[in-house]
């Protein structure tokens, strides 16, 4: 069970590392009622990470002497006392998607008054501008991804998988994610500095402003 949870957590961490930069850079809209295409899967991922925190209070560990500790008080004490465990998980597991879905319920609710509806949309816009950047905090959770990869490496080494393979894979993933994040940041800077600049930039290279894959490839080219 724990190995399955670890593998699922690793896959969802990779998902967050890939999608969060795209959501905050390419999937932008001035409409406060806009929801990311992946919002419901994001909610599933957020729910999983919250569940994982709960499960971690019941998963044993090996101490410095190589003894397996399964005492719940000891497990809880260790999980809370180590900064890169509970506190990192708690901060990076803020369920932003839950808040987005909850706020989205207010869309269109205006008590049959145009001014009330306008006020509601302005309020939504302000709140979403505050909570959506919190998604970047999830990228800090990649620290846990390296811890998880080390655990999987130890387990799969017993099955005959070489450590050099894991080192090569970690290097490849690290380089790709670094390029991916900087590609998304490159486009975010473009659209935040000046709308005309981004439009002219795309027109100069013959890329339609509604073709996200081509925009991404263009930004990746300049980063690479």
PDB file of C-alpha atoms in Angstrom:
ATOM      1  CA  UNK A   1       0.000   0.000   0.000  1.00  0.00           C
ATOM      2  CA  UNK A   2       2.738   2.442   0.976  1.00  0.00           C
ATOM      3  CA  UNK A   3       4.711   1.729  -2.189  1.00  0.00           C
ATOM      4  CA  UNK A   4       1.574   2.385  -4.255  1.00  0.00           C
ATOM      5  CA  UNK A   5       0.989   5.670  -2.399  1.00  0.00           C
ATOM      6  CA  UNK A   6       4.618   6.644  -3.000  1.00  0.00           C
ATOM      7  CA  UNK A   7       4.399   5.900  -6.726  1.00  0.00           C
ATOM      8  CA  UNK A   8       1.094   7.801  -7.054  1.00  0.00           C
ATOM      9  CA  UNK A   9       2.558  10.748  -5.145  1.00  0.00           C
ATOM     10  CA  UNK A  10       5.590  10.812  -7.447  1.00  0.00           C
ATOM     11  CA  UNK A  11       3.383  10.846 -10.554  1.00  0.00           C
ATOM     12  CA  UNK A  12       1.185  13.635  -9.177  1.00  0.00           C
ATOM     13  CA  UNK A  13       4.268  15.678  -8.244  1.00  0.00           C
ATOM     14  CA  UNK A  14       5.474  15.427 -11.836  1.00  0.00           C
ATOM     15  CA  UNK A  15       1.971  16.408 -12.988  1.00  0.00           C
ATOM     16  CA  UNK A  16       2.045  19.514 -10.757  1.00  0.00           C
ATOM     17  CA  UNK A  17       5.542  20.428 -11.911  1.00  0.00           C
ATOM     18  CA  UNK A  18       4.378  20.281 -15.538  1.00  0.00           C
ATOM     19  CA  UNK A  19       0.932  21.871 -15.214  1.00  0.00           C
ATOM     20  CA  UNK A  20       1.302  24.597 -12.570  1.00  0.00           C
ATOM     21  CA  UNK A  21       3.708  26.739 -14.653  1.00  0.00           C
ATOM     22  CA  UNK A  22       1.436  26.321 -17.700  1.00  0.00           C
ATOM     23  CA  UNK A  23      -1.673  27.282 -15.699  1.00  0.00           C
ATOM     24  CA  UNK A  24      -0.103  30.463 -14.361  1.00  0.00           C
ATOM     25  CA  UNK A  25       1.594  31.481 -17.610  1.00  0.00           C
ATOM     26  CA  UNK A  26      -0.392  30.299 -20.613  1.00  0.00           C
ATOM     27  CA  UNK A  27      -3.899  29.638 -19.265  1.00  0.00           C
ATOM     28  CA  UNK A  28      -4.648  33.227 -18.290  1.00  0.00           C
ATOM     29  CA  UNK A  29      -7.960  35.060 -18.521  1.00  0.00           C
ATOM     30  CA  UNK A  30      -9.468  38.299 -17.221  1.00  0.00           C
ATOM     31  CA  UNK A  31     -12.748  36.451 -16.671  1.00  0.00           C
ATOM     32  CA  UNK A  32     -13.035  35.645 -12.939  1.00  0.00           C
ATOM     33  CA  UNK A  33     -15.323  32.733 -13.833  1.00  0.00           C
ATOM     34  CA  UNK A  34     -12.627  31.094 -15.981  1.00  0.00           C
ATOM     35  CA  UNK A  35     -11.590  27.643 -14.779  1.00  0.00           C
ATOM     36  CA  UNK A  36      -8.505  25.751 -15.887  1.00  0.00           C
ATOM     37  CA  UNK A  37      -9.311  22.777 -18.173  1.00  0.00           C
ATOM     38  CA  UNK A  38      -7.654  20.523 -15.590  1.00  0.00           C
ATOM     39  CA  UNK A  39      -9.400  21.992 -12.519  1.00  0.00           C
ATOM     40  CA  UNK A  40     -11.246  18.793 -11.564  1.00  0.00           C
ATOM     41  CA  UNK A  41      -8.141  16.636 -11.831  1.00  0.00           C
ATOM     42  CA  UNK A  42      -6.322  19.323  -9.830  1.00  0.00           C
ATOM     43  CA  UNK A  43      -8.946  18.879  -7.115  1.00  0.00           C
ATOM     44  CA  UNK A  44      -8.305  15.123  -7.135  1.00  0.00           C
ATOM     45  CA  UNK A  45      -4.559  15.758  -6.798  1.00  0.00           C
ATOM     46  CA  UNK A  46      -5.091  18.236  -3.944  1.00  0.00           C
ATOM     47  CA  UNK A  47      -7.343  15.740  -2.196  1.00  0.00           C
ATOM     48  CA  UNK A  48      -4.714  13.024  -2.602  1.00  0.00           C
ATOM     49  CA  UNK A  49      -1.973  15.198  -1.074  1.00  0.00           C
ATOM     50  CA  UNK A  50      -4.191  16.001   1.921  1.00  0.00           C
ATOM     51  CA  UNK A  51      -4.946  12.289   2.328  1.00  0.00           C
ATOM     52  CA  UNK A  52      -1.220  11.531   2.050  1.00  0.00           C
ATOM     53  CA  UNK A  53      -0.541  13.825   5.031  1.00  0.00           C
ATOM     54  CA  UNK A  54      -3.023  11.838   7.096  1.00  0.00           C
ATOM     55  CA  UNK A  55      -1.555   8.492   6.006  1.00  0.00           C
ATOM     56  CA  UNK A  56       1.976   9.663   6.864  1.00  0.00           C
ATOM     57  CA  UNK A  57       1.047   9.627  10.561  1.00  0.00           C
ATOM     58  CA  UNK A  58       0.599   5.832  10.283  1.00  0.00           C
ATOM     59  CA  UNK A  59       3.625   4.855   8.158  1.00  0.00           C
ATOM     60  CA  UNK A  60       6.625   3.456  10.029  1.00  0.00           C
ATOM     61  CA  UNK A  61      10.255   4.305   9.382  1.00  0.00           C
ATOM     62  CA  UNK A  62      13.783   3.037  10.007  1.00  0.00           C
ATOM     63  CA  UNK A  63      15.803   4.857  12.659  1.00  0.00           C
ATOM     64  CA  UNK A  64      19.545   5.544  12.619  1.00  0.00           C
ATOM     65  CA  UNK A  65      20.309   2.073  13.950  1.00  0.00           C
ATOM     66  CA  UNK A  66      18.326   0.355  11.217  1.00  0.00           C
ATOM     67  CA  UNK A  67      15.438  -0.560  13.502  1.00  0.00           C
ATOM     68  CA  UNK A  68      11.907  -0.317  12.142  1.00  0.00           C
ATOM     69  CA  UNK A  69       9.745   2.060  14.223  1.00  0.00           C
ATOM     70  CA  UNK A  70       5.979   1.459  14.124  1.00  0.00           C
ATOM     71  CA  UNK A  71       4.947   3.277  17.289  1.00  0.00           C
ATOM     72  CA  UNK A  72       2.294   5.839  16.329  1.00  0.00           C
ATOM     73  CA  UNK A  73       3.449   8.456  18.895  1.00  0.00           C
ATOM     74  CA  UNK A  74       7.046   8.148  17.619  1.00  0.00           C
ATOM     75  CA  UNK A  75       5.922   8.286  13.984  1.00  0.00           C
ATOM     76  CA  UNK A  76       3.826  11.398  14.620  1.00  0.00           C
ATOM     77  CA  UNK A  77       6.588  13.101  16.608  1.00  0.00           C
ATOM     78  CA  UNK A  78       9.152  12.485  13.869  1.00  0.00           C
ATOM     79  CA  UNK A  79       6.798  13.522  11.061  1.00  0.00           C
ATOM     80  CA  UNK A  80       5.970  16.844  12.737  1.00  0.00           C
ATOM     81  CA  UNK A  81       9.485  17.605  14.011  1.00  0.00           C
ATOM     82  CA  UNK A  82      11.284  17.201  10.650  1.00  0.00           C
ATOM     83  CA  UNK A  83      10.846  20.444   8.601  1.00  0.00           C
ATOM     84  CA  UNK A  84      10.990  18.655   5.238  1.00  0.00           C
ATOM     85  CA  UNK A  85       8.161  16.294   6.190  1.00  0.00           C
ATOM     86  CA  UNK A  86       4.915  17.564   7.766  1.00  0.00           C
ATOM     87  CA  UNK A  87       5.495  21.313   7.456  1.00  0.00           C
ATOM     88  CA  UNK A  88       6.652  21.074   3.856  1.00  0.00           C
ATOM     89  CA  UNK A  89       3.695  18.827   3.015  1.00  0.00           C
ATOM     90  CA  UNK A  90       1.218  21.140   4.788  1.00  0.00           C
ATOM     91  CA  UNK A  91       2.426  24.342   3.108  1.00  0.00           C
ATOM     92  CA  UNK A  92       2.594  22.786  -0.357  1.00  0.00           C
ATOM     93  CA  UNK A  93      -0.761  21.006  -0.054  1.00  0.00           C
ATOM     94  CA  UNK A  94      -2.958  24.103   0.210  1.00  0.00           C
ATOM     95  CA  UNK A  95      -6.036  23.023  -1.813  1.00  0.00           C
ATOM     96  CA  UNK A  96      -6.187  26.014  -4.159  1.00  0.00           C
ATOM     97  CA  UNK A  97      -8.407  24.087  -6.588  1.00  0.00           C
ATOM     98  CA  UNK A  98     -11.024  23.634  -3.841  1.00  0.00           C
ATOM     99  CA  UNK A  99     -11.052  27.405  -3.281  1.00  0.00           C
ATOM    100  CA  UNK A 100     -11.298  28.079  -7.021  1.00  0.00           C
ATOM    101  CA  UNK A 101     -14.256  25.730  -7.422  1.00  0.00           C
ATOM    102  CA  UNK A 102     -15.937  27.211  -4.355  1.00  0.00           C
ATOM    103  CA  UNK A 103     -15.500  30.787  -5.584  1.00  0.00           C
ATOM    104  CA  UNK A 104     -16.647  29.791  -9.045  1.00  0.00           C
ATOM    105  CA  UNK A 105     -20.052  28.960  -7.550  1.00  0.00           C
ATOM    106  CA  UNK A 106     -20.573  32.693  -7.072  1.00  0.00           C
ATOM    107  CA  UNK A 107     -20.399  33.339 -10.810  1.00  0.00           C
ATOM    108  CA  UNK A 108     -23.710  34.550 -12.111  1.00  0.00           C
ATOM    109  CA  UNK A 109     -25.131  35.097  -8.627  1.00  0.00           C
ATOM    110  CA  UNK A 110     -26.163  38.728  -8.429  1.00  0.00           C
ATOM    111  CA  UNK A 111     -29.614  38.831  -6.853  1.00  0.00           C
ATOM    112  CA  UNK A 112     -31.025  39.909 -10.232  1.00  0.00           C
ATOM    113  CA  UNK A 113     -29.186  43.222  -9.999  1.00  0.00           C
ATOM    114  CA  UNK A 114     -26.508  44.259 -12.468  1.00  0.00           C
ATOM    115  CA  UNK A 115     -24.546  46.275  -9.927  1.00  0.00           C
ATOM    116  CA  UNK A 116     -24.574  43.390  -7.459  1.00  0.00           C
ATOM    117  CA  UNK A 117     -23.341  40.982 -10.108  1.00  0.00           C
ATOM    118  CA  UNK A 118     -20.596  43.409 -11.134  1.00  0.00           C
ATOM    119  CA  UNK A 119     -19.510  43.731  -7.506  1.00  0.00           C
ATOM    120  CA  UNK A 120     -19.414  39.950  -7.185  1.00  0.00           C
ATOM    121  CA  UNK A 121     -17.204  39.579 -10.256  1.00  0.00           C
ATOM    122  CA  UNK A 122     -14.809  42.291  -9.062  1.00  0.00           C
ATOM    123  CA  UNK A 123     -14.560  40.532  -5.703  1.00  0.00           C
ATOM    124  CA  UNK A 124     -13.889  37.202  -7.414  1.00  0.00           C
ATOM    125  CA  UNK A 125     -11.172  38.737  -9.567  1.00  0.00           C
ATOM    126  CA  UNK A 126      -9.383  40.170  -6.543  1.00  0.00           C
ATOM    127  CA  UNK A 127      -9.587  36.954  -4.531  1.00  0.00           C
ATOM    128  CA  UNK A 128      -8.409  34.745  -7.410  1.00  0.00           C
ATOM    129  CA  UNK A 129      -5.461  37.050  -8.099  1.00  0.00           C
ATOM    130  CA  UNK A 130      -4.407  36.444  -4.515  1.00  0.00           C
ATOM    131  CA  UNK A 131      -4.839  32.670  -4.319  1.00  0.00           C
ATOM    132  CA  UNK A 132      -3.726  31.492  -7.788  1.00  0.00           C
ATOM    133  CA  UNK A 133      -0.053  32.478  -7.324  1.00  0.00           C
ATOM    134  CA  UNK A 134      -0.101  30.173  -4.262  1.00  0.00           C
ATOM    135  CA  UNK A 135       0.056  27.350  -6.814  1.00  0.00           C
ATOM    136  CA  UNK A 136       3.741  28.168  -7.278  1.00  0.00           C
ATOM    137  CA  UNK A 137       4.290  26.957  -3.713  1.00  0.00           C
ATOM    138  CA  UNK A 138       3.479  23.459  -4.977  1.00  0.00           C
ATOM    139  CA  UNK A 139       6.741  23.515  -6.928  1.00  0.00           C
ATOM    140  CA  UNK A 140       8.590  23.525  -3.607  1.00  0.00           C
ATOM    141  CA  UNK A 141       7.126  20.061  -3.141  1.00  0.00           C
ATOM    142  CA  UNK A 142       9.617  18.852  -5.739  1.00  0.00           C
ATOM    143  CA  UNK A 143      11.994  18.519  -2.784  1.00  0.00           C
ATOM    144  CA  UNK A 144       9.778  15.618  -1.731  1.00  0.00           C
ATOM    145  CA  UNK A 145      10.014  14.193  -5.252  1.00  0.00           C
ATOM    146  CA  UNK A 146      13.760  13.673  -4.832  1.00  0.00           C
ATOM    147  CA  UNK A 147      13.154  12.001  -1.460  1.00  0.00           C
ATOM    148  CA  UNK A 148      10.556   9.738  -3.056  1.00  0.00           C
ATOM    149  CA  UNK A 149      12.873   8.907  -5.961  1.00  0.00           C
ATOM    150  CA  UNK A 150      15.543   7.847  -3.466  1.00  0.00           C
ATOM    151  CA  UNK A 151      13.059   5.513  -1.748  1.00  0.00           C
ATOM    152  CA  UNK A 152      11.958   4.030  -5.059  1.00  0.00           C
ATOM    153  CA  UNK A 153      15.595   3.655  -6.074  1.00  0.00           C
ATOM    154  CA  UNK A 154      16.332   1.600  -2.958  1.00  0.00           C
ATOM    155  CA  UNK A 155      13.300  -0.614  -3.554  1.00  0.00           C
ATOM    156  CA  UNK A 156      13.808  -1.140  -7.297  1.00  0.00           C
ATOM    157  CA  UNK A 157      17.553  -1.729  -6.927  1.00  0.00           C
ATOM    158  CA  UNK A 158      16.586  -4.966  -5.214  1.00  0.00           C
ATOM    159  CA  UNK A 159      14.831  -5.936  -8.453  1.00  0.00           C
ATOM    160  CA  UNK A 160      18.013  -5.492 -10.484  1.00  0.00           C
ATOM    161  CA  UNK A 161      17.625  -1.884 -11.692  1.00  0.00           C
ATOM    162  CA  UNK A 162      21.020  -0.135 -11.633  1.00  0.00           C
ATOM    163  CA  UNK A 163      21.603   3.082  -9.697  1.00  0.00           C
ATOM    164  CA  UNK A 164      23.251   4.673 -12.734  1.00  0.00           C
ATOM    165  CA  UNK A 165      19.912   4.426 -14.519  1.00  0.00           C
ATOM    166  CA  UNK A 166      18.227   6.394 -11.721  1.00  0.00           C
ATOM    167  CA  UNK A 167      20.982   9.016 -11.710  1.00  0.00           C
ATOM    168  CA  UNK A 168      20.593   9.517 -15.460  1.00  0.00           C
ATOM    169  CA  UNK A 169      16.808   9.727 -15.190  1.00  0.00           C
ATOM    170  CA  UNK A 170      16.978  12.248 -12.313  1.00  0.00           C
ATOM    171  CA  UNK A 171      19.382  14.423 -14.321  1.00  0.00           C
ATOM    172  CA  UNK A 172      17.128  14.294 -17.389  1.00  0.00           C
ATOM    173  CA  UNK A 173      13.990  15.134 -15.380  1.00  0.00           C
ATOM    174  CA  UNK A 174      15.751  17.981 -13.547  1.00  0.00           C
ATOM    175  CA  UNK A 175      17.013  19.560 -16.786  1.00  0.00           C
ATOM    176  CA  UNK A 176      13.649  19.188 -18.530  1.00  0.00           C
ATOM    177  CA  UNK A 177      11.652  20.663 -15.635  1.00  0.00           C
ATOM    178  CA  UNK A 178      14.107  23.560 -15.333  1.00  0.00           C
ATOM    179  CA  UNK A 179      13.722  24.383 -19.022  1.00  0.00           C
ATOM    180  CA  UNK A 180       9.948  23.946 -18.783  1.00  0.00           C
ATOM    181  CA  UNK A 181       9.597  26.323 -15.812  1.00  0.00           C
ATOM    182  CA  UNK A 182      11.810  28.980 -17.409  1.00  0.00           C
ATOM    183  CA  UNK A 183       9.884  28.663 -20.680  1.00  0.00           C
ATOM    184  CA  UNK A 184       6.627  29.408 -18.870  1.00  0.00           C
ATOM    185  CA  UNK A 185       8.209  32.253 -16.893  1.00  0.00           C
ATOM    186  CA  UNK A 186       9.551  33.727 -20.142  1.00  0.00           C
ATOM    187  CA  UNK A 187       6.024  33.973 -21.556  1.00  0.00           C
ATOM    188  CA  UNK A 188       4.610  35.263 -18.253  1.00  0.00           C
ATOM    189  CA  UNK A 189       7.131  38.100 -18.268  1.00  0.00           C
ATOM    190  CA  UNK A 190       6.224  38.856 -21.876  1.00  0.00           C
ATOM    191  CA  UNK A 191       2.510  39.272 -21.194  1.00  0.00           C
ATOM    192  CA  UNK A 192       3.011  41.126 -17.900  1.00  0.00           C
ATOM    193  CA  UNK A 193       5.467  43.716 -19.164  1.00  0.00           C
ATOM    194  CA  UNK A 194       3.364  44.898 -22.128  1.00  0.00           C
ATOM    195  CA  UNK A 195       0.494  43.338 -24.082  1.00  0.00           C
ATOM    196  CA  UNK A 196       1.640  45.019 -27.292  1.00  0.00           C
ATOM    197  CA  UNK A 197       5.107  43.578 -26.854  1.00  0.00           C
ATOM    198  CA  UNK A 198       3.771  40.029 -26.591  1.00  0.00           C
ATOM    199  CA  UNK A 199       1.478  40.536 -29.596  1.00  0.00           C
ATOM    200  CA  UNK A 200       4.275  41.976 -31.698  1.00  0.00           C
ATOM    201  CA  UNK A 201       6.593  39.199 -30.567  1.00  0.00           C
ATOM    202  CA  UNK A 202       4.171  36.546 -31.827  1.00  0.00           C
ATOM    203  CA  UNK A 203       3.405  38.402 -35.069  1.00  0.00           C
ATOM    204  CA  UNK A 204       7.111  38.791 -35.758  1.00  0.00           C
ATOM    205  CA  UNK A 205       7.524  35.015 -35.681  1.00  0.00           C
ATOM    206  CA  UNK A 206       4.231  34.183 -37.398  1.00  0.00           C
ATOM    207  CA  UNK A 207       2.651  32.501 -34.376  1.00  0.00           C
ATOM    208  CA  UNK A 208      -1.125  32.923 -33.768  1.00  0.00           C
ATOM    209  CA  UNK A 209      -1.928  34.393 -30.340  1.00  0.00           C
ATOM    210  CA  UNK A 210      -4.474  31.616 -29.663  1.00  0.00           C
ATOM    211  CA  UNK A 211      -2.165  28.687 -30.434  1.00  0.00           C
ATOM    212  CA  UNK A 212      -0.692  27.795 -27.041  1.00  0.00           C
ATOM    213  CA  UNK A 213       1.423  24.811 -28.233  1.00  0.00           C
ATOM    214  CA  UNK A 214       3.177  26.959 -30.851  1.00  0.00           C
ATOM    215  CA  UNK A 215       3.674  29.803 -28.355  1.00  0.00           C
ATOM    216  CA  UNK A 216       5.222  27.330 -25.927  1.00  0.00           C
ATOM    217  CA  UNK A 217       7.569  25.938 -28.599  1.00  0.00           C
ATOM    218  CA  UNK A 218       8.615  29.469 -29.548  1.00  0.00           C
ATOM    219  CA  UNK A 219       9.371  30.398 -25.928  1.00  0.00           C
ATOM    220  CA  UNK A 220      11.189  27.102 -25.411  1.00  0.00           C
ATOM    221  CA  UNK A 221      13.350  27.886 -28.422  1.00  0.00           C
ATOM    222  CA  UNK A 222      14.462  31.213 -26.947  1.00  0.00           C
ATOM    223  CA  UNK A 223      15.114  29.663 -23.517  1.00  0.00           C
ATOM    224  CA  UNK A 224      17.030  26.710 -24.960  1.00  0.00           C
TER     225      UNK A 224
END
